[in-house]
PDB file of C-alpha atoms in Angstrom:
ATOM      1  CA  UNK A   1     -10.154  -9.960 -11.103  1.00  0.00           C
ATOM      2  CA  UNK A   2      -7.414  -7.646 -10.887  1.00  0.00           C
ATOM      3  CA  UNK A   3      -3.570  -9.469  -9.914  1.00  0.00           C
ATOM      4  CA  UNK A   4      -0.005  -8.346  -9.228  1.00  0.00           C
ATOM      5  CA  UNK A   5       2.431 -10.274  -9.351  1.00  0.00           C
ATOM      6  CA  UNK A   6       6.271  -9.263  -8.649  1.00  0.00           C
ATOM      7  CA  UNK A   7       8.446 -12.025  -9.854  1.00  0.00           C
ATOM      8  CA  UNK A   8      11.094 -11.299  -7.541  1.00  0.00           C
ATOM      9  CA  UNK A   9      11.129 -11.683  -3.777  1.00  0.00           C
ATOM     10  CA  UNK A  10      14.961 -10.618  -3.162  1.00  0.00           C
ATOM     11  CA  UNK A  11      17.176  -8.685  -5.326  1.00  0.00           C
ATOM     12  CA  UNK A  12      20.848  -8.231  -4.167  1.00  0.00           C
ATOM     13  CA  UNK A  13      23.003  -5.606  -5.736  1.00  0.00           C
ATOM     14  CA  UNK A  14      25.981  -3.924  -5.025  1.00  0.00           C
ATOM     15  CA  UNK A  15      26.433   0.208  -4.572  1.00  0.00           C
ATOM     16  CA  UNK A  16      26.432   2.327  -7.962  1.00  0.00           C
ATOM     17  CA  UNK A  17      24.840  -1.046 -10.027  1.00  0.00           C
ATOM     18  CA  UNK A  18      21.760  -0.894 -12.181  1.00  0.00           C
ATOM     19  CA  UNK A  19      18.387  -2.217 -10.780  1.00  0.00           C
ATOM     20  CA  UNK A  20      14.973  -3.744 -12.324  1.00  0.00           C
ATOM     21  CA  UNK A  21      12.052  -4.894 -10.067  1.00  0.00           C
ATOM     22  CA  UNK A  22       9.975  -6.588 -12.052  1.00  0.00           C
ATOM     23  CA  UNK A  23       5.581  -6.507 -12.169  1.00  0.00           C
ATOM     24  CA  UNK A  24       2.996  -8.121 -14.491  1.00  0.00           C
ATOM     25  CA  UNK A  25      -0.389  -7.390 -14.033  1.00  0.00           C
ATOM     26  CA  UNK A  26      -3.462  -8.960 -15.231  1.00  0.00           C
ATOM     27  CA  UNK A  27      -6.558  -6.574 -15.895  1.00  0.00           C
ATOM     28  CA  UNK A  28      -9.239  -6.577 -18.535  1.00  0.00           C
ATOM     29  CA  UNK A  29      -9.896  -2.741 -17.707  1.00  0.00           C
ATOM     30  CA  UNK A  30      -8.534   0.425 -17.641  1.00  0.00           C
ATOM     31  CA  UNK A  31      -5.678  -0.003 -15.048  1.00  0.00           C
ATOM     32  CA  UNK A  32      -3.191   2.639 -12.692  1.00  0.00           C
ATOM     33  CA  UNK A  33      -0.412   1.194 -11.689  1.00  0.00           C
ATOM     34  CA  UNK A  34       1.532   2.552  -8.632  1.00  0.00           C
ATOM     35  CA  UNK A  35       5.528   1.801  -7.184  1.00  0.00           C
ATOM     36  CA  UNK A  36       5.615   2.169  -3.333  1.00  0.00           C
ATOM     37  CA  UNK A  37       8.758   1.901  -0.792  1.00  0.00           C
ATOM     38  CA  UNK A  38       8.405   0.660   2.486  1.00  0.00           C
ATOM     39  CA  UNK A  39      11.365   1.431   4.810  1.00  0.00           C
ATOM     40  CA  UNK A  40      11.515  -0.928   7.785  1.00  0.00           C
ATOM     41  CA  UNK A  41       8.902  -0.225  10.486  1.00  0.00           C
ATOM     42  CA  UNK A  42       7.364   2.783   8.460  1.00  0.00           C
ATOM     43  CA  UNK A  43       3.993   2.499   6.086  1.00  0.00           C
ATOM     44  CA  UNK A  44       4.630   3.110   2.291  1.00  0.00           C
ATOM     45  CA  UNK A  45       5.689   5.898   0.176  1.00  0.00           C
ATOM     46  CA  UNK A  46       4.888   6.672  -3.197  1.00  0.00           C
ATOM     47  CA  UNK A  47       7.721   6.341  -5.742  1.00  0.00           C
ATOM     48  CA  UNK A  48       5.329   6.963  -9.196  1.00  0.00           C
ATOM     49  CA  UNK A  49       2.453   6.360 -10.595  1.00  0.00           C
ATOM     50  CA  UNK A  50       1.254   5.656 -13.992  1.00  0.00           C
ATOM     51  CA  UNK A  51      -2.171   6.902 -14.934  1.00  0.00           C
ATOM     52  CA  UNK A  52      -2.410   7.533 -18.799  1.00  0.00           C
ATOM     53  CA  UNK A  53      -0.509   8.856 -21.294  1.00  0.00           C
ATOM     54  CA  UNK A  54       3.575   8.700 -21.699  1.00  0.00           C
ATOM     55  CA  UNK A  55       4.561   5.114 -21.336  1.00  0.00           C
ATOM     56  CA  UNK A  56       7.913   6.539 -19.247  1.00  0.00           C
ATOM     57  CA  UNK A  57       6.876   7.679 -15.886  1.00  0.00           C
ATOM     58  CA  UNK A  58       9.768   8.890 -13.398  1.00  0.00           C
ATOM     59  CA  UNK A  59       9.423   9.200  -9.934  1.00  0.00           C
ATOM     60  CA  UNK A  60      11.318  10.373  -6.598  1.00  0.00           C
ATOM     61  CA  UNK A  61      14.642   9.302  -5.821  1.00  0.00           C
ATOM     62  CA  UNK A  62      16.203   8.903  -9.397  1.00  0.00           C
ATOM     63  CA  UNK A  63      13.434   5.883  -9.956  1.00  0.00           C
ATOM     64  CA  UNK A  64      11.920   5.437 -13.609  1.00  0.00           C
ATOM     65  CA  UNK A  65       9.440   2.679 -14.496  1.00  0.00           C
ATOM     66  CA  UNK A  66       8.168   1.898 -18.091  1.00  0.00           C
ATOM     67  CA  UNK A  67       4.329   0.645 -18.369  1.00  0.00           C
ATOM     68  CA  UNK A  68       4.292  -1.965 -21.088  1.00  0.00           C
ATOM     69  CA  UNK A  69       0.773  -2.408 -22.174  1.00  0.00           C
ATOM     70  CA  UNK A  70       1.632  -5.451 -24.698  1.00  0.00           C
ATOM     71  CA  UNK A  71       3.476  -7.324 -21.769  1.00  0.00           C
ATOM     72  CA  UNK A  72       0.848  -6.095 -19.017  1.00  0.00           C
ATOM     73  CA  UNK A  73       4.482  -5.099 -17.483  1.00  0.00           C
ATOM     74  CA  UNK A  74       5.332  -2.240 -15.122  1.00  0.00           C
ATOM     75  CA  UNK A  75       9.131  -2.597 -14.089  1.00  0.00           C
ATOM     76  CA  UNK A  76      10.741  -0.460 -11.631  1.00  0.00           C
ATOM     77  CA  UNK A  77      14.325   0.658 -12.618  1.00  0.00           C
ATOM     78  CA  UNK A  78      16.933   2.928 -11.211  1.00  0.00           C
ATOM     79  CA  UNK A  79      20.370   3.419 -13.226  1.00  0.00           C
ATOM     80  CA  UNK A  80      22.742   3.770 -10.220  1.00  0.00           C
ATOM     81  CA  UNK A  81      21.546   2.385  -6.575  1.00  0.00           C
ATOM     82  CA  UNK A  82      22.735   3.814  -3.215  1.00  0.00           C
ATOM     83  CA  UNK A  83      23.120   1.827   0.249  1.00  0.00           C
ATOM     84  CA  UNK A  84      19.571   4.351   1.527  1.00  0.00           C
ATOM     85  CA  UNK A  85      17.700   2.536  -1.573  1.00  0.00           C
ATOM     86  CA  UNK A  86      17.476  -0.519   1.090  1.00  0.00           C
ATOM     87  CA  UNK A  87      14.207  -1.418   1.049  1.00  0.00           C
ATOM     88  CA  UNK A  88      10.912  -2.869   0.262  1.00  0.00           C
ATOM     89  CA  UNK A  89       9.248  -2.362  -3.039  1.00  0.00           C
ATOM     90  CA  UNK A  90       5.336  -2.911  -3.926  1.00  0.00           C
ATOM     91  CA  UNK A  91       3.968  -2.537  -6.985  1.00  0.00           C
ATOM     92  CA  UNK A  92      -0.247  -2.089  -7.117  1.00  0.00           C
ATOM     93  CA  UNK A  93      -2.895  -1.688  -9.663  1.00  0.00           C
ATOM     94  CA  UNK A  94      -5.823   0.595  -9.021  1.00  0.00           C
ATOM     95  CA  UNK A  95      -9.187   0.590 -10.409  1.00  0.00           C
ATOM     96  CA  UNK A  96     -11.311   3.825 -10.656  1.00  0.00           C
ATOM     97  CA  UNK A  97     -13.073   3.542  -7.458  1.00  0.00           C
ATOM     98  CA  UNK A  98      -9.056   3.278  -5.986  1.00  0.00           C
ATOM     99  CA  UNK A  99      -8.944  -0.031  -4.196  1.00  0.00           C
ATOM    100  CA  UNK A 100      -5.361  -1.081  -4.584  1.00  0.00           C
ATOM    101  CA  UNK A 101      -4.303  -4.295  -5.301  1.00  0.00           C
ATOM    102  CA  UNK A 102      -0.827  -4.991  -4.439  1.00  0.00           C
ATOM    103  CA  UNK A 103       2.407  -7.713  -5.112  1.00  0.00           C
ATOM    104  CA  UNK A 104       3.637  -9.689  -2.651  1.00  0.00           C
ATOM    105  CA  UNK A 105       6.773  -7.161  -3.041  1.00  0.00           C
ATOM    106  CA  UNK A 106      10.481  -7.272  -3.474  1.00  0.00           C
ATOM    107  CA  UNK A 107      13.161  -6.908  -1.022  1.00  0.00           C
ATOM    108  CA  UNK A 108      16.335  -4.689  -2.457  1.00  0.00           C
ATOM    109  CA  UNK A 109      19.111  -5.061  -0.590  1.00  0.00           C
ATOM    110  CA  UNK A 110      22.327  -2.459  -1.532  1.00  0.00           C
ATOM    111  CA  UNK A 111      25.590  -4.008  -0.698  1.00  0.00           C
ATOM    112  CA  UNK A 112      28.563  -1.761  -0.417  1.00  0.00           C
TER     113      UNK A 112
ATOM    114  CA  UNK B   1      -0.107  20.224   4.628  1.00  0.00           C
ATOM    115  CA  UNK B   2      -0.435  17.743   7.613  1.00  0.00           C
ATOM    116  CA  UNK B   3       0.271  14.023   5.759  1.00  0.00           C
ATOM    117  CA  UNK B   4      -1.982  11.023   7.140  1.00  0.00           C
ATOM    118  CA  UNK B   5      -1.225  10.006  10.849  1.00  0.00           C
ATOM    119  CA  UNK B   6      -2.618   6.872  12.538  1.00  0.00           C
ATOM    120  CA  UNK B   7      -2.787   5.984  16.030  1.00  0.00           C
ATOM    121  CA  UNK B   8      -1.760   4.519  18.249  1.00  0.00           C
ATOM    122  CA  UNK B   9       1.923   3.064  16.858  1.00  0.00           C
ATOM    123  CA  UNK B  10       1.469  -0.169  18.530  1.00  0.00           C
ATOM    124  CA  UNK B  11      -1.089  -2.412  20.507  1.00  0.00           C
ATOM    125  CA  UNK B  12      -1.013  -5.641  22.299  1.00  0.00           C
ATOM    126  CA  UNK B  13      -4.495  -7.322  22.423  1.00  0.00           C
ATOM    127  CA  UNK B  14      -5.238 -10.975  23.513  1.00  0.00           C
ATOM    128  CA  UNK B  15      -7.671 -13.312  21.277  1.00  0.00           C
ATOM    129  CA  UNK B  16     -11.001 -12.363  21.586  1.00  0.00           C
ATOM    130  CA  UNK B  17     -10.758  -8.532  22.315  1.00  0.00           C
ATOM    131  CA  UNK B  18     -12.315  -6.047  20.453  1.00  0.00           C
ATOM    132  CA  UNK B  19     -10.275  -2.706  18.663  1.00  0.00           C
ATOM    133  CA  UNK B  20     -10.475   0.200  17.447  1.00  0.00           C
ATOM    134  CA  UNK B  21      -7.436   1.867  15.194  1.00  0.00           C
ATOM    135  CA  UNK B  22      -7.422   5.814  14.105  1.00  0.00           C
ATOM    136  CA  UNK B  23      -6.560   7.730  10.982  1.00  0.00           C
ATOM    137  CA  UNK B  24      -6.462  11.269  10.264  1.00  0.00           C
ATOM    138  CA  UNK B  25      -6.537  12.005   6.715  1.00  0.00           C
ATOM    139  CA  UNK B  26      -4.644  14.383   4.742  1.00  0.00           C
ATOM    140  CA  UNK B  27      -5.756  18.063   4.334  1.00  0.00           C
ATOM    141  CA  UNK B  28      -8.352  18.274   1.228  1.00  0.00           C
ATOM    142  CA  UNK B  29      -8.511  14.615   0.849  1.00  0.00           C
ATOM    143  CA  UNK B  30     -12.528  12.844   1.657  1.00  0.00           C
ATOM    144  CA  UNK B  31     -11.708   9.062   1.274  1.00  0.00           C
ATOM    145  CA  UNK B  32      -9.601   6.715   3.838  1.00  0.00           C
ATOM    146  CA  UNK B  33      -8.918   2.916   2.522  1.00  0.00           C
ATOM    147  CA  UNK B  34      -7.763   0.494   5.249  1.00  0.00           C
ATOM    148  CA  UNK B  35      -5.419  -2.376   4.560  1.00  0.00           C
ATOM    149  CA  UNK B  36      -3.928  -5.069   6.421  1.00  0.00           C
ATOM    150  CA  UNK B  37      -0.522  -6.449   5.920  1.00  0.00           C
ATOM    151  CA  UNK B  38       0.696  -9.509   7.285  1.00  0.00           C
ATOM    152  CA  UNK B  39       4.566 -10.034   7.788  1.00  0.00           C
ATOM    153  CA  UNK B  40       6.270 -10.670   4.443  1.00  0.00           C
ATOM    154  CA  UNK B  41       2.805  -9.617   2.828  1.00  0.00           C
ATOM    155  CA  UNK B  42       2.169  -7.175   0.437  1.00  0.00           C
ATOM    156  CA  UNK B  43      -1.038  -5.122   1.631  1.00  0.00           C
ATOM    157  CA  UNK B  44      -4.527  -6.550   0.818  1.00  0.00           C
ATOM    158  CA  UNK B  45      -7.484  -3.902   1.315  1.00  0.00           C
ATOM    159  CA  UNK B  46     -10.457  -4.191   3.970  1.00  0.00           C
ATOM    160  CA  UNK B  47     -12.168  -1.264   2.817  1.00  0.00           C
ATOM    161  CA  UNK B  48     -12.763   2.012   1.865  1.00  0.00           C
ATOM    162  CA  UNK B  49     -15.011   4.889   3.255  1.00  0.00           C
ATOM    163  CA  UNK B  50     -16.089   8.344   0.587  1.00  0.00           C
ATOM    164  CA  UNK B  51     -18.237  10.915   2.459  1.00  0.00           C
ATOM    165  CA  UNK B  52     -19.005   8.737   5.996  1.00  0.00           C
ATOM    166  CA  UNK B  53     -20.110   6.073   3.693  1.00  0.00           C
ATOM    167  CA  UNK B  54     -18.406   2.544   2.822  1.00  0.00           C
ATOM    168  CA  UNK B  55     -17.242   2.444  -0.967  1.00  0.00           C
ATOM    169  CA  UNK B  56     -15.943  -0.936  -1.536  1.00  0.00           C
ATOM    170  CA  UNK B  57     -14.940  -3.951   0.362  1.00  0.00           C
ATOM    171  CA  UNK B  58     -12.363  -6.547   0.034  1.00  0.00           C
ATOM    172  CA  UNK B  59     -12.667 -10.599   1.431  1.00  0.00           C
ATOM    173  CA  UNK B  60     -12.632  -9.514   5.345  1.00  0.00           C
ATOM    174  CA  UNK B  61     -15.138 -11.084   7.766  1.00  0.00           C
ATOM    175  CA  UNK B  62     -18.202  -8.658   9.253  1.00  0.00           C
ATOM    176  CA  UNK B  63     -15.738  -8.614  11.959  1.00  0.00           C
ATOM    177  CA  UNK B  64     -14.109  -5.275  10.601  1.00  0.00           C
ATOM    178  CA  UNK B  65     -15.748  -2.692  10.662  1.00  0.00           C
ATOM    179  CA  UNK B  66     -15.405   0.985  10.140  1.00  0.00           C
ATOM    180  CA  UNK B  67     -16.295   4.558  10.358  1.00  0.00           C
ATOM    181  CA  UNK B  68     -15.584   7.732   8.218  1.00  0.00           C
ATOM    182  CA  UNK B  69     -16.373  11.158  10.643  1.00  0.00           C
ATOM    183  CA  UNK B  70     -17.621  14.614   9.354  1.00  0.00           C
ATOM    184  CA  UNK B  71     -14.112  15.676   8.739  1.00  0.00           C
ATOM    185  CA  UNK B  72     -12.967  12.315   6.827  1.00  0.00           C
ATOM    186  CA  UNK B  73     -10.884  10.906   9.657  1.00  0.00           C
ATOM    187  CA  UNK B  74     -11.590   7.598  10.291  1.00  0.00           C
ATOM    188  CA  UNK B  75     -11.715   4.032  12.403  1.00  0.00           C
ATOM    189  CA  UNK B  76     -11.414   0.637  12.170  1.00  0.00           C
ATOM    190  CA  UNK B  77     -13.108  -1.612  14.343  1.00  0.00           C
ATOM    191  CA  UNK B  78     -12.065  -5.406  14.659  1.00  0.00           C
ATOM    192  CA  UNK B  79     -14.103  -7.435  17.162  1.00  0.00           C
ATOM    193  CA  UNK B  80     -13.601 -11.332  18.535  1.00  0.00           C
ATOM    194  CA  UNK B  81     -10.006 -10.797  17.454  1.00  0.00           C
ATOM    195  CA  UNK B  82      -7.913 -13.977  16.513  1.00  0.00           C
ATOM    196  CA  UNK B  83      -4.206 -14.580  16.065  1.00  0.00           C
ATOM    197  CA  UNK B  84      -4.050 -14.226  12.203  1.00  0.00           C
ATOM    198  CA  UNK B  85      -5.259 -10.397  12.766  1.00  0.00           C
ATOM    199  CA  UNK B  86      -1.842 -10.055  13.664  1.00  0.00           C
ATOM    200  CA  UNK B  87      -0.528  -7.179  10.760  1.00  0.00           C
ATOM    201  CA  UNK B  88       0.546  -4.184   9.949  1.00  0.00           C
ATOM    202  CA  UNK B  89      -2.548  -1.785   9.435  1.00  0.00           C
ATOM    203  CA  UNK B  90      -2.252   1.242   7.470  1.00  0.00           C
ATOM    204  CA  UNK B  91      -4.421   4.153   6.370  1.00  0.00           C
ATOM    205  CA  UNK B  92      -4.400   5.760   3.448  1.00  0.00           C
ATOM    206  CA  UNK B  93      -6.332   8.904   2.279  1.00  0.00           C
ATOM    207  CA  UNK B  94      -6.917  10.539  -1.117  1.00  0.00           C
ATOM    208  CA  UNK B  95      -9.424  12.282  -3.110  1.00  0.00           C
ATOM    209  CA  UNK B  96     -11.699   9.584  -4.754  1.00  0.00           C
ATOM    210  CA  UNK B  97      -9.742   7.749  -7.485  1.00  0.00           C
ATOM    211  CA  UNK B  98      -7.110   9.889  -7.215  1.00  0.00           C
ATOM    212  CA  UNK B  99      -3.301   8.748  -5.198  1.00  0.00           C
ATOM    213  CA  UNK B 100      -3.269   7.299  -1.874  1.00  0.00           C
ATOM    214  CA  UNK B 101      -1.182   8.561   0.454  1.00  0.00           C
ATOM    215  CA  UNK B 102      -0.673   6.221   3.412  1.00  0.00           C
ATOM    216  CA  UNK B 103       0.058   6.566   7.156  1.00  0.00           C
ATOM    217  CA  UNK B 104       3.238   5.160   9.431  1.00  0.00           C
ATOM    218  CA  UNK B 105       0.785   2.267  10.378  1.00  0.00           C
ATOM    219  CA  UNK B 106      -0.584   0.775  13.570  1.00  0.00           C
ATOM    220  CA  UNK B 107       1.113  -2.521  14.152  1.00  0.00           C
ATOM    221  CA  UNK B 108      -1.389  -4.746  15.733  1.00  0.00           C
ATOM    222  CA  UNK B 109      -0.421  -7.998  17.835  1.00  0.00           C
ATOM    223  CA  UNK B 110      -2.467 -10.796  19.219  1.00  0.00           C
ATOM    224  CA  UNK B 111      -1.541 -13.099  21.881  1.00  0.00           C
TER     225      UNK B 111
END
């Protein structure tokens, strides 16, 4: 069976800083592997998505994420935050068929 | 291009009660997946409908239920509701195996 698992729950970090969020995933198939936001009281947004081919895959909002087939890794990164990247942050694997499994997610929080 | 839009925002429902929760795909898209998410919970899927008929199920009871309508909106039914169905329940629509696009949500509490 398909897992997710995001190894941080909080991440604290100040205005103009670097960011990871970090996701392993465990698969013995094929796998797409999907970032989502979730602003407070709103359903989730698509950041980027990784189906096949280049190993890079950028998204909205100045996010990147690298998909790391050796470490069955998928971390999210963004070079410089901002106080509106407050948020949320799922990672989720997808199967063919599209049932998404997701983390258990991390919390950034963007201090000024 | 309309995005996916759920109804209604929130509910209040006592244990017990049956309900029913909407979702309006988006334009060109013929498959809704529900999920539930529990506070501090990442979302864990219920199921999906393709073409008015279910396409995959995750560990929920018979209890949920659903329905996919000639134009690909969509409902889910929970019946003999208990506390722990307490959650965040969002829609999302795509073309099969393609991206899922999700709704605001319908936040669902049971007293």
């Amino acid at each position: 069976a398909q897992s997710v698992t995001q190894l941080d729950s909080q991440v604290p970090v100040f205005e103009e800083a670097p960011v990871e969020l970090r996701c392993n995933y465990s698969s013995s198939v094929s796998v797409y592997l999907f970032w989502y936001v979730q602003y407070p009281n709103q359903g989730l947004q698509l950041l980027l998505k990784y189906l096949s081919g280049s190993t890079l895959v950028k998204g909205i909002n100045g996010f990147e994420a690298e998909f790391n087939k050796s470490q069955t890794s998928f971390h999210l990164r963004k070079p410089s935050v901002h106080i509106s990247d407050t948020a949320e942050y799922f990672c989720a694997g997808g199967t063919s068929y599209g049932k998404l499994t997701f983390g258990q997610g991390t919390i950034l929080t963007v201090h000024p | 291009e309309t995005g996916v839009t759920q109804s209604p925002t929130h509910l209040i429902k006592t244990r017990g009660q049956q309900v029913t929760l909407r979702c309006s795909s988006q334009s060109g898209h013929n498959t809704v997946s529900w999920y539930q998410q529990a506070l501090g919970q990442g979302p864990q899927f219920i199921f999906q409908y393709y073409r008015e008929e279910e396409n995959g199920r995750g560990n929920f009871p018979p209890r949920f239920s659903g329905l996919q309508f000639p134009n690909y909106s969509s409902e889910l039914n929970v019946n003999a509701l208990e506390l722990d169905d307490s959650a965040l329940y969002l829609c999302a629509s795509s073309s099969l195996a393609d991206t899922q696009y999700f709704g605001p949500g319908t936040r669902l509490t049971v007293l």
